[in-house]
Tab-separated table of C-alpha atoms in Angstrom:
chain	number	residue	atom	x	y	z
A	1	MET	CA	36.183	58.729	-44.426
A	2	SER	CA	38.655	58.943	-47.366
A	3	ASP	CA	37.032	55.728	-48.573
A	4	LEU	CA	33.651	57.486	-48.611
A	5	THR	CA	35.115	60.386	-50.601
A	6	THR	CA	36.509	57.933	-53.153
A	7	GLN	CA	33.256	56.010	-53.454
A	8	VAL	CA	31.124	59.123	-53.862
A	9	ARG	CA	33.535	60.407	-56.500
A	10	ALA	CA	33.439	57.085	-58.382
A	11	PHE	CA	29.644	57.095	-58.189
A	12	ALA	CA	29.541	60.518	-59.863
A	13	GLU	CA	32.208	59.759	-62.456
A	14	GLU	CA	30.617	56.467	-63.566
A	15	ARG	CA	27.435	58.418	-64.349
A	16	ASP	CA	29.200	61.394	-65.990
A	17	TRP	CA	27.733	63.629	-63.331
A	18	GLN	CA	30.842	65.777	-62.833
A	19	GLN	CA	29.205	68.299	-65.194
A	20	PHE	CA	26.390	68.792	-62.645
A	21	HIS	CA	28.640	68.708	-59.591
A	22	THR	CA	29.737	72.335	-59.529
A	23	PRO	CA	30.242	73.982	-56.119
A	24	LYS	CA	27.036	76.020	-56.425
A	25	ASN	CA	24.911	73.065	-57.548
A	26	LEU	CA	26.274	70.818	-54.806
A	27	ALA	CA	25.710	73.505	-52.167
A	28	MET	CA	22.098	73.783	-53.349
A	29	ALA	CA	21.700	69.996	-53.239
A	30	LEU	CA	23.187	69.958	-49.732
A	31	ALA	CA	20.646	72.564	-48.609
A	32	GLY	CA	17.884	70.560	-50.269
A	33	GLU	CA	18.838	67.417	-48.352
A	34	VAL	CA	19.093	69.331	-45.074
A	35	GLY	CA	15.574	70.559	-45.828
A	36	GLU	CA	14.381	66.954	-46.109
A	37	LEU	CA	16.063	66.161	-42.798
A	38	LEU	CA	14.305	69.115	-41.143
A	39	ALA	CA	11.006	67.867	-42.577
A	40	GLU	CA	11.426	64.593	-40.645
A	41	LEU	CA	11.702	66.476	-37.362
A	42	GLN	CA	9.650	69.638	-37.850
A	43	TRP	CA	6.296	68.606	-36.362
A	44	LEU	CA	7.701	66.491	-33.534
A	45	THR	CA	7.734	67.812	-29.991
A	46	PRO	CA	11.232	68.019	-28.463
A	47	GLU	CA	10.419	64.814	-26.571
A	48	GLN	CA	9.268	62.986	-29.697
A	49	ALA	CA	12.345	64.172	-31.591
A	50	ALA	CA	14.627	62.960	-28.800
A	51	ALA	CA	13.055	59.497	-29.141
A	52	VAL	CA	12.846	59.460	-32.948
A	53	MET	CA	15.405	56.665	-33.330
A	54	GLU	CA	13.270	54.294	-31.222
A	55	ASP	CA	10.646	54.148	-33.974
A	56	PRO	CA	12.151	51.869	-36.659
A	57	GLU	CA	10.399	53.556	-39.601
A	58	ALA	CA	11.189	57.102	-38.536
A	59	ALA	CA	14.734	56.025	-37.642
A	60	ALA	CA	15.233	54.608	-41.134
A	61	ARG	CA	14.032	57.847	-42.713
A	62	VAL	CA	16.240	60.008	-40.491
A	63	ARG	CA	19.251	57.759	-41.135
A	64	ALA	CA	18.635	57.980	-44.893
A	65	GLU	CA	18.397	61.781	-44.794
A	66	ILE	CA	21.549	62.072	-42.683
A	67	GLY	CA	23.217	59.799	-45.229
A	68	ASP	CA	22.112	62.058	-48.092
A	69	VAL	CA	23.412	65.156	-46.337
A	70	MET	CA	26.753	63.450	-45.698
A	71	ILE	CA	27.022	62.291	-49.322
A	72	TYR	CA	26.594	65.812	-50.706
A	73	LEU	CA	28.820	67.383	-48.064
A	74	THR	CA	31.529	64.835	-48.879
A	75	ARG	CA	31.157	65.467	-52.604
A	76	LEU	CA	31.200	69.258	-52.207
A	77	ALA	CA	34.317	69.107	-50.041
A	78	ASP	CA	35.989	66.807	-52.582
A	79	VAL	CA	35.174	69.116	-55.500
A	80	LEU	CA	36.552	72.076	-53.521
A	81	GLY	CA	39.647	70.139	-52.432
A	82	ILE	CA	38.769	70.450	-48.751
A	83	ASP	CA	39.452	67.740	-46.172
A	84	LEU	CA	36.162	67.545	-44.295
A	85	VAL	CA	37.457	66.233	-40.974
A	86	GLU	CA	40.451	68.561	-40.966
A	87	ALA	CA	38.187	71.562	-41.737
A	88	ALA	CA	35.935	70.601	-38.828
A	89	LEU	CA	38.829	70.084	-36.401
A	90	THR	CA	40.425	73.410	-37.393
A	91	LYS	CA	37.117	75.200	-36.925
A	92	LEU	CA	36.554	73.480	-33.590
A	93	ASP	CA	39.885	74.882	-32.363
A	94	GLU	CA	38.834	78.397	-33.399
A	95	VAL	CA	35.435	78.081	-31.754
A	96	ALA	CA	37.083	76.825	-28.561
A	97	VAL	CA	39.011	80.109	-28.350
A	98	ARG	CA	35.878	82.178	-29.021
A	99	TYR	CA	33.840	80.269	-26.430
A	100	PRO	CA	36.146	79.647	-23.434
A	101	VAL	CA	34.748	76.974	-21.115
A	102	HIS	CA	34.483	79.201	-18.035
A	103	GLN	CA	32.617	81.950	-19.916
A	104	SER	CA	30.332	79.731	-21.952
A	105	LYS	CA	29.251	77.138	-19.426
A	106	GLY	CA	25.519	76.558	-19.771
A	107	SER	CA	25.013	79.612	-21.985
A	108	ALA	CA	24.007	79.624	-25.649
A	109	ALA	CA	24.765	83.341	-26.026
A	110	LYS	CA	26.463	84.140	-29.317
A	111	ARG	CA	29.938	85.657	-29.334
B	1	MET	CA	36.150	60.512	-38.071
B	2	SER	CA	35.342	58.813	-34.727
B	3	ASP	CA	37.973	61.127	-33.269
B	4	LEU	CA	36.024	64.130	-34.580
B	5	THR	CA	32.806	62.796	-33.029
B	6	THR	CA	34.581	62.428	-29.689
B	7	GLN	CA	36.095	65.899	-29.824
B	8	VAL	CA	32.839	67.596	-30.784
B	9	ARG	CA	31.056	65.723	-27.972
B	10	ALA	CA	33.725	66.758	-25.446
B	11	PHE	CA	33.473	70.353	-26.649
B	12	ALA	CA	29.734	70.359	-25.953
B	13	GLU	CA	29.957	68.541	-22.634
B	14	GLU	CA	32.674	70.808	-21.239
B	15	ARG	CA	30.351	73.761	-21.843
B	16	ASP	CA	27.189	72.041	-20.551
B	17	TRP	CA	25.666	72.485	-23.975
B	18	GLN	CA	23.968	69.060	-24.125
B	19	GLN	CA	20.781	70.854	-22.980
B	20	PHE	CA	20.800	72.876	-26.226
B	21	HIS	CA	21.874	69.982	-28.434
B	22	THR	CA	18.498	68.382	-29.077
B	23	PRO	CA	17.888	66.840	-32.515
B	24	LYS	CA	15.604	69.695	-33.595
B	25	ASN	CA	17.975	72.421	-32.420
B	26	LEU	CA	20.977	70.784	-34.053
B	27	ALA	CA	19.078	70.296	-37.315
B	28	MET	CA	18.224	74.013	-37.259
B	29	ALA	CA	21.862	74.900	-36.557
B	30	LEU	CA	22.955	72.643	-39.407
B	31	ALA	CA	20.573	74.430	-41.782
B	32	GLY	CA	21.846	77.769	-40.504
B	33	GLU	CA	25.448	76.844	-41.260
B	34	VAL	CA	24.516	75.520	-44.702
B	35	GLY	CA	22.874	78.906	-45.268
B	36	GLU	CA	26.159	80.638	-44.454
B	37	LEU	CA	27.955	78.337	-46.882
B	38	LEU	CA	25.435	79.185	-49.614
B	39	ALA	CA	25.978	82.878	-48.890
B	40	GLU	CA	29.674	82.478	-49.759
B	41	LEU	CA	28.796	81.143	-53.219
B	42	GLN	CA	25.469	82.767	-54.088
B	43	TRP	CA	26.594	85.781	-56.137
B	44	LEU	CA	29.512	84.067	-57.867
B	45	THR	CA	29.212	82.977	-61.478
B	46	PRO	CA	29.694	79.221	-61.989
B	47	GLU	CA	33.229	80.005	-63.208
B	48	GLN	CA	34.036	82.139	-60.156
B	49	ALA	CA	32.633	79.475	-57.844
B	50	ALA	CA	34.724	76.772	-59.532
B	51	ALA	CA	37.824	78.873	-58.790
B	52	VAL	CA	36.819	80.015	-55.296
B	53	MET	CA	39.582	78.044	-53.565
B	54	GLU	CA	42.262	79.911	-55.538
B	55	ASP	CA	41.462	83.131	-53.650
B	56	PRO	CA	43.037	82.685	-50.187
B	57	GLU	CA	40.480	84.829	-48.330
B	58	ALA	CA	37.433	83.302	-49.990
B	59	ALA	CA	38.983	79.851	-49.579
B	60	ALA	CA	39.425	80.406	-45.843
B	61	ARG	CA	35.796	81.473	-45.487
B	62	VAL	CA	34.491	78.499	-47.484
B	63	ARG	CA	36.704	76.097	-45.525
B	64	ALA	CA	35.436	77.561	-42.245
B	65	GLU	CA	31.783	77.224	-43.321
B	66	ILE	CA	32.327	73.644	-44.500
B	67	GLY	CA	33.939	72.989	-41.112
B	68	ASP	CA	30.916	74.421	-39.304
B	69	VAL	CA	28.511	72.303	-41.339
B	70	MET	CA	30.578	69.190	-40.616
B	71	ILE	CA	30.718	69.977	-36.875
B	72	TYR	CA	26.933	70.223	-36.568
B	73	LEU	CA	26.319	67.207	-38.799
B	74	THR	CA	28.739	65.176	-36.682
B	75	ARG	CA	27.097	66.336	-33.476
B	76	LEU	CA	23.568	65.658	-34.752
B	77	ALA	CA	24.537	62.162	-35.883
B	78	ASP	CA	26.183	61.515	-32.503
B	79	VAL	CA	23.110	62.656	-30.567
B	80	LEU	CA	20.908	60.429	-32.756
B	81	GLY	CA	23.299	57.477	-32.445
B	82	ILE	CA	23.943	57.382	-36.198
B	83	ASP	CA	27.288	56.481	-37.757
B	84	LEU	CA	27.745	59.219	-40.355
B	85	VAL	CA	30.013	57.364	-42.767
B	86	GLU	CA	28.007	54.163	-42.520
B	87	ALA	CA	24.752	56.064	-43.150
B	88	ALA	CA	26.292	57.669	-46.240
B	89	LEU	CA	27.664	54.380	-47.592
B	90	THR	CA	24.329	52.610	-47.038
B	91	LYS	CA	22.485	55.399	-48.808
B	92	LEU	CA	25.000	55.375	-51.657
B	93	ASP	CA	24.236	51.687	-52.229
B	94	GLU	CA	20.525	52.436	-52.391
B	95	VAL	CA	21.002	55.345	-54.774
B	96	ALA	CA	23.202	53.171	-56.999
B	97	VAL	CA	20.254	50.800	-57.466
B	98	ARG	CA	17.850	53.636	-58.188
B	99	TYR	CA	20.229	55.241	-60.703
B	100	PRO	CA	21.806	52.407	-62.712
B	101	VAL	CA	24.894	53.568	-64.586
B	102	HIS	CA	23.591	52.753	-68.083
B	103	GLN	CA	20.287	54.598	-67.531
B	104	SER	CA	21.686	57.605	-65.695
B	105	LYS	CA	24.775	58.398	-67.725
B	106	GLY	CA	24.963	62.146	-68.270
B	107	SER	CA	21.399	62.733	-67.094
B	108	ALA	CA	20.304	64.579	-63.968
B	109	ALA	CA	16.693	63.394	-64.314
B	110	LYS	CA	15.135	62.433	-60.990
B	111	ARG	CA	13.936	58.863	-60.398
C	1	MET	CA	2.283	93.512	-52.104
C	2	SER	CA	2.629	94.618	-55.766
C	3	ASP	CA	4.168	97.781	-54.356
C	4	LEU	CA	6.814	95.693	-52.567
C	5	THR	CA	7.600	93.831	-55.801
C	6	THR	CA	8.066	97.153	-57.591
C	7	GLN	CA	10.282	98.594	-54.880
C	8	VAL	CA	12.495	95.506	-54.647
C	9	ARG	CA	12.826	95.506	-58.439
C	10	ALA	CA	13.762	99.195	-58.493
C	11	PHE	CA	16.290	98.608	-55.716
C	12	ALA	CA	18.005	95.926	-57.811
C	13	GLU	CA	17.862	97.849	-61.077
C	14	GLU	CA	19.291	101.056	-59.603
C	15	ARG	CA	22.322	99.044	-58.504
C	16	ASP	CA	22.662	97.031	-61.752
C	17	TRP	CA	22.136	93.881	-59.744
C	18	GLN	CA	19.906	92.127	-62.305
C	19	GLN	CA	23.065	90.316	-63.460
C	20	PHE	CA	23.310	88.655	-60.033
C	21	HIS	CA	19.598	88.044	-59.650
C	22	THR	CA	19.285	84.795	-61.551
C	23	PRO	CA	16.771	82.215	-60.276
C	24	LYS	CA	19.505	79.961	-58.883
C	25	ASN	CA	21.361	82.800	-57.153
C	26	LEU	CA	18.179	84.195	-55.637
C	27	ALA	CA	17.099	80.754	-54.437
C	28	MET	CA	20.493	80.395	-52.735
C	29	ALA	CA	20.155	83.839	-51.162
C	30	LEU	CA	16.654	82.942	-49.969
C	31	ALA	CA	18.006	79.792	-48.312
C	32	GLY	CA	20.815	81.823	-46.768
C	33	GLU	CA	18.364	84.276	-45.222
C	34	VAL	CA	16.163	81.455	-43.943
C	35	GLY	CA	19.309	80.065	-42.340
C	36	GLU	CA	19.844	83.361	-40.510
C	37	LEU	CA	16.234	83.273	-39.345
C	38	LEU	CA	16.708	79.731	-38.019
C	39	ALA	CA	19.840	80.891	-36.207
C	40	GLU	CA	17.744	83.394	-34.237
C	41	LEU	CA	15.504	80.607	-32.930
C	42	GLN	CA	17.719	77.519	-32.818
C	43	TRP	CA	18.882	77.536	-29.197
C	44	LEU	CA	15.628	78.805	-27.691
C	45	THR	CA	13.295	76.422	-25.892
C	46	PRO	CA	9.813	76.213	-27.455
C	47	GLU	CA	8.610	78.497	-24.640
C	48	GLN	CA	11.352	81.051	-25.237
C	49	ALA	CA	10.676	80.991	-28.973
C	50	ALA	CA	6.951	81.527	-28.415
C	51	ALA	CA	7.820	84.666	-26.415
C	52	VAL	CA	10.637	85.904	-28.664
C	53	MET	CA	8.713	88.983	-29.811
C	54	GLU	CA	8.407	90.230	-26.222
C	55	ASP	CA	12.149	90.894	-26.062
C	56	PRO	CA	12.677	94.123	-28.086
C	57	GLU	CA	16.192	93.259	-29.258
C	58	ALA	CA	15.379	89.693	-30.277
C	59	ALA	CA	12.141	90.910	-31.863
C	60	ALA	CA	14.042	93.435	-33.981
C	61	ARG	CA	16.446	90.741	-35.178
C	62	VAL	CA	13.641	88.299	-36.020
C	63	ARG	CA	11.668	91.035	-37.819
C	64	ALA	CA	14.762	91.959	-39.839
C	65	GLU	CA	15.403	88.331	-40.836
C	66	ILE	CA	11.750	87.810	-41.800
C	67	GLY	CA	12.052	91.000	-43.859
C	68	ASP	CA	15.166	89.660	-45.624
C	69	VAL	CA	13.443	86.370	-46.418
C	70	MET	CA	10.428	88.222	-47.809
C	71	ILE	CA	12.629	90.511	-49.923
C	72	TYR	CA	14.386	87.621	-51.626
C	73	LEU	CA	11.195	85.605	-52.020
C	74	THR	CA	9.513	88.618	-53.627
C	75	ARG	CA	12.460	89.178	-55.936
C	76	LEU	CA	12.694	85.507	-56.927
C	77	ALA	CA	8.974	85.378	-57.696
C	78	ASP	CA	9.278	88.579	-59.745
C	79	VAL	CA	12.197	87.259	-61.783
C	80	LEU	CA	10.266	84.028	-62.443
C	81	GLY	CA	7.070	85.933	-63.302
C	82	ILE	CA	5.149	84.314	-60.438
C	83	ASP	CA	2.478	86.116	-58.410
C	84	LEU	CA	3.432	85.240	-54.844
C	85	VAL	CA	0.007	85.588	-53.222
C	86	GLU	CA	-1.748	83.808	-56.071
C	87	ALA	CA	0.771	80.940	-55.942
C	88	ALA	CA	0.176	80.587	-52.199
C	89	LEU	CA	-3.624	80.681	-52.522
C	90	THR	CA	-3.583	78.121	-55.341
C	91	LYS	CA	-1.350	75.830	-53.305
C	92	LEU	CA	-3.538	76.279	-50.239
C	93	ASP	CA	-6.527	75.036	-52.255
C	94	GLU	CA	-4.584	71.939	-53.302
C	95	VAL	CA	-3.408	71.218	-49.786
C	96	ALA	CA	-6.977	71.604	-48.505
C	97	VAL	CA	-8.017	68.729	-50.783
C	98	ARG	CA	-5.093	66.563	-49.693
C	99	TYR	CA	-5.748	67.236	-45.989
C	100	PRO	CA	-9.538	67.162	-45.508
C	101	VAL	CA	-10.544	68.720	-42.184
C	102	HIS	CA	-12.219	65.610	-40.752
C	103	GLN	CA	-9.238	63.361	-41.528
C	104	SER	CA	-6.496	65.796	-40.513
C	105	LYS	CA	-7.871	67.256	-37.317
C	106	GLY	CA	-5.112	67.392	-34.718
C	107	SER	CA	-2.778	65.184	-36.758
C	108	ALA	CA	0.501	66.217	-38.384
C	109	ALA	CA	0.742	62.961	-40.356
C	110	LYS	CA	1.967	63.495	-43.912
C	111	ARG	CA	-0.237	62.559	-46.871
D	1	MET	CA	-1.934	89.813	-48.634
D	2	SER	CA	-3.926	90.195	-45.401
D	3	ASP	CA	-6.474	87.927	-47.065
D	4	LEU	CA	-3.774	85.271	-47.489
D	5	THR	CA	-2.813	85.581	-43.821
D	6	THR	CA	-6.442	85.085	-42.815
D	7	GLN	CA	-6.921	82.096	-45.083
D	8	VAL	CA	-3.733	80.357	-43.953
D	9	ARG	CA	-4.739	80.953	-40.329
D	10	ALA	CA	-8.223	79.538	-40.914
D	11	PHE	CA	-6.696	76.527	-42.672
D	12	ALA	CA	-4.570	75.778	-39.595
D	13	GLU	CA	-7.316	76.427	-37.056
D	14	GLU	CA	-9.869	74.221	-38.823
D	15	ARG	CA	-7.415	71.330	-38.521
D	16	ASP	CA	-6.353	72.091	-34.928
D	17	TRP	CA	-2.820	72.593	-36.167
D	18	GLN	CA	-2.019	75.588	-33.972
D	19	GLN	CA	-0.340	73.126	-31.584
D	20	PHE	CA	2.233	72.294	-34.311
D	21	HIS	CA	2.629	75.856	-35.533
D	22	THR	CA	5.214	77.082	-33.058
D	23	PRO	CA	7.838	79.559	-34.322
D	24	LYS	CA	10.579	76.912	-34.322
D	25	ASN	CA	8.475	74.312	-36.114
D	26	LEU	CA	7.301	76.796	-38.736
D	27	ALA	CA	10.846	78.050	-39.310
D	28	MET	CA	11.927	74.434	-39.878
D	29	ALA	CA	9.015	73.872	-42.268
D	30	LEU	CA	9.937	77.062	-44.124
D	31	ALA	CA	13.517	75.828	-44.529
D	32	GLY	CA	12.199	72.462	-45.684
D	33	GLU	CA	10.084	74.081	-48.395
D	34	VAL	CA	12.972	76.297	-49.513
D	35	GLY	CA	14.984	73.081	-49.787
D	36	GLU	CA	12.362	71.653	-52.159
D	37	LEU	CA	12.488	74.837	-54.211
D	38	LEU	CA	16.287	74.583	-54.446
D	39	ALA	CA	15.905	70.966	-55.563
D	40	GLU	CA	13.882	72.131	-58.582
D	41	LEU	CA	16.740	74.364	-59.727
D	42	GLN	CA	19.897	72.685	-58.466
D	43	TRP	CA	20.961	70.677	-61.537
D	44	LEU	CA	19.904	73.244	-64.126
D	45	THR	CA	22.490	75.388	-65.864
D	46	PRO	CA	21.994	79.138	-65.316
D	47	GLU	CA	20.487	79.274	-68.823
D	48	GLN	CA	18.083	76.415	-68.138
D	49	ALA	CA	17.069	77.972	-64.824
D	50	ALA	CA	16.413	81.328	-66.502
D	51	ALA	CA	14.023	79.557	-68.887
D	52	VAL	CA	12.436	77.219	-66.318
D	53	MET	CA	9.023	78.891	-66.524
D	54	GLU	CA	8.790	78.135	-70.272
D	55	ASP	CA	8.474	74.414	-69.551
D	56	PRO	CA	4.876	73.941	-68.310
D	57	GLU	CA	5.652	70.973	-66.045
D	58	ALA	CA	8.734	72.519	-64.442
D	59	ALA	CA	6.886	75.837	-64.155
D	60	ALA	CA	4.031	74.159	-62.282
D	61	ARG	CA	6.472	72.541	-59.854
D	62	VAL	CA	8.370	75.785	-59.237
D	63	ARG	CA	5.097	77.714	-58.777
D	64	ALA	CA	3.905	75.097	-56.263
D	65	GLU	CA	7.158	75.261	-54.285
D	66	ILE	CA	7.107	79.065	-54.253
D	67	GLY	CA	3.524	78.813	-53.020
D	68	ASP	CA	4.549	76.463	-50.204
D	69	VAL	CA	7.360	78.781	-49.131
D	70	MET	CA	4.977	81.738	-49.112
D	71	ILE	CA	2.361	79.811	-47.100
D	72	TYR	CA	4.809	78.960	-44.332
D	73	LEU	CA	6.395	82.408	-44.335
D	74	THR	CA	2.932	83.976	-44.041
D	75	ARG	CA	1.988	81.616	-41.229
D	76	LEU	CA	5.260	82.171	-39.339
D	77	ALA	CA	4.898	85.950	-39.610
D	78	ASP	CA	1.283	85.694	-38.408
D	79	VAL	CA	2.226	83.566	-35.387
D	80	LEU	CA	4.986	86.051	-34.518
D	81	GLY	CA	2.703	89.056	-35.052
D	82	ILE	CA	4.871	90.436	-37.844
D	83	ASP	CA	3.493	92.234	-40.909
D	84	LEU	CA	5.386	90.584	-43.751
D	85	VAL	CA	5.236	93.414	-46.276
D	86	GLU	CA	6.030	96.060	-43.666
D	87	ALA	CA	9.008	94.026	-42.399
D	88	ALA	CA	10.323	93.744	-45.962
D	89	LEU	CA	9.848	97.456	-46.718
D	90	THR	CA	11.544	98.469	-43.454
D	91	LYS	CA	14.459	96.166	-44.185
D	92	LEU	CA	14.711	97.451	-47.759
D	93	ASP	CA	15.133	100.994	-46.385
D	94	GLU	CA	17.957	99.822	-44.121
D	95	VAL	CA	19.698	97.949	-46.911
D	96	ALA	CA	19.411	101.016	-49.161
D	97	VAL	CA	21.475	102.973	-46.617
D	98	ARG	CA	24.058	100.207	-46.316
D	99	TYR	CA	24.378	99.846	-50.095
D	100	PRO	CA	24.280	103.368	-51.578
D	101	VAL	CA	23.619	103.312	-55.311
D	102	HIS	CA	26.846	105.026	-56.324
D	103	GLN	CA	29.026	102.667	-54.262
D	104	SER	CA	27.195	99.448	-55.069
D	105	LYS	CA	26.558	99.782	-58.767
D	106	GLY	CA	27.330	96.481	-60.462
D	107	SER	CA	29.083	95.054	-57.395
D	108	ALA	CA	27.899	92.158	-55.249
D	109	ALA	CA	30.497	92.879	-52.560
D	110	LYS	CA	29.131	92.454	-49.050
D	111	ARG	CA	29.033	95.423	-46.663
């Protein structure tokens, strides 16, 4: 993971792209890539979407879009000085308190 | 990273949430969380956004939203059987070919 | 429609919010509101989502989110000097050429 | 506006696309199109974005993306039985109460 952060940073610095990589721009790019990921799944039935990785061409497209999303998320976190995995683990702890197992079992109700 | 995947999976399984965690639903949730992240930055000037982590309250909100995005991205990748870091590194290699350093230096032009 | 544009513009001007309503900021806000709309539908089954307007509380939330999306889309188009309905009709004509009825019937395949 | 709704509906029905146009699918498509719109603006400086409509090629792309967003928003509202302009006007009234002019002047603070 820290290796990915370093490589994405080097990729940007070699191309002098730090000037474009502001938090707002990167957040927009992240949303743009998530949009492309949604586009891969939007017209599939739930059953087709569940089996999307069995079709090699669709799987390659989905994997590429997931990769793009991860690249921009990694870069945004790096620019903001946030450790991505730590932020997720901390948030997971908070969500665990908000959604106790016995009260949340099988329910998607928001709290 | 693999530890995060395992913890997010356990979190979902303990709550019987696998039924909700289809690829389409998780992609929608991912987009929803990215929307909340954008909302933290949308009215800031570029200068304010660059300094957002210096304000403890704003920093905590941004960190929490980044954590949420990472949780759903991790879960979506897990459900699809995709290795998140590997997908990002593979894509980075492809993008490096499409944007050679000498042709892309200082330019955000799309290829 | 032109009445909505005028009212949204007046709303912003009365509050001196033109300074915040740059194209980039409004596009981010639009994506943020779309994210909230997705959040209303994300955990529903296709059947539940198809019937979402029959539940008064869910219907009110969905209507409010659709309203938010439309407000920001209207404002963004106004700031850019784009006629929203005309832009949609023009695009619809183009898409009709790209997806001829006899070749597209019952198929979601991208062209 | 109601003309646009009718034309978008006819477009879908002629192609037997009602089967794909579920609320969840259309919300995903809407987010996908907003992502493409963000992509047009993401690397521009605020100044460049403010002048984007002066460049004929960029203007055409932005107009097309705005059109796409409006098409899917119109279709989603139609499928849900929501009047888009009415939903926006209703929401604008609510927001006007939450953000009184004298308390909100020049401030983007959330309430």
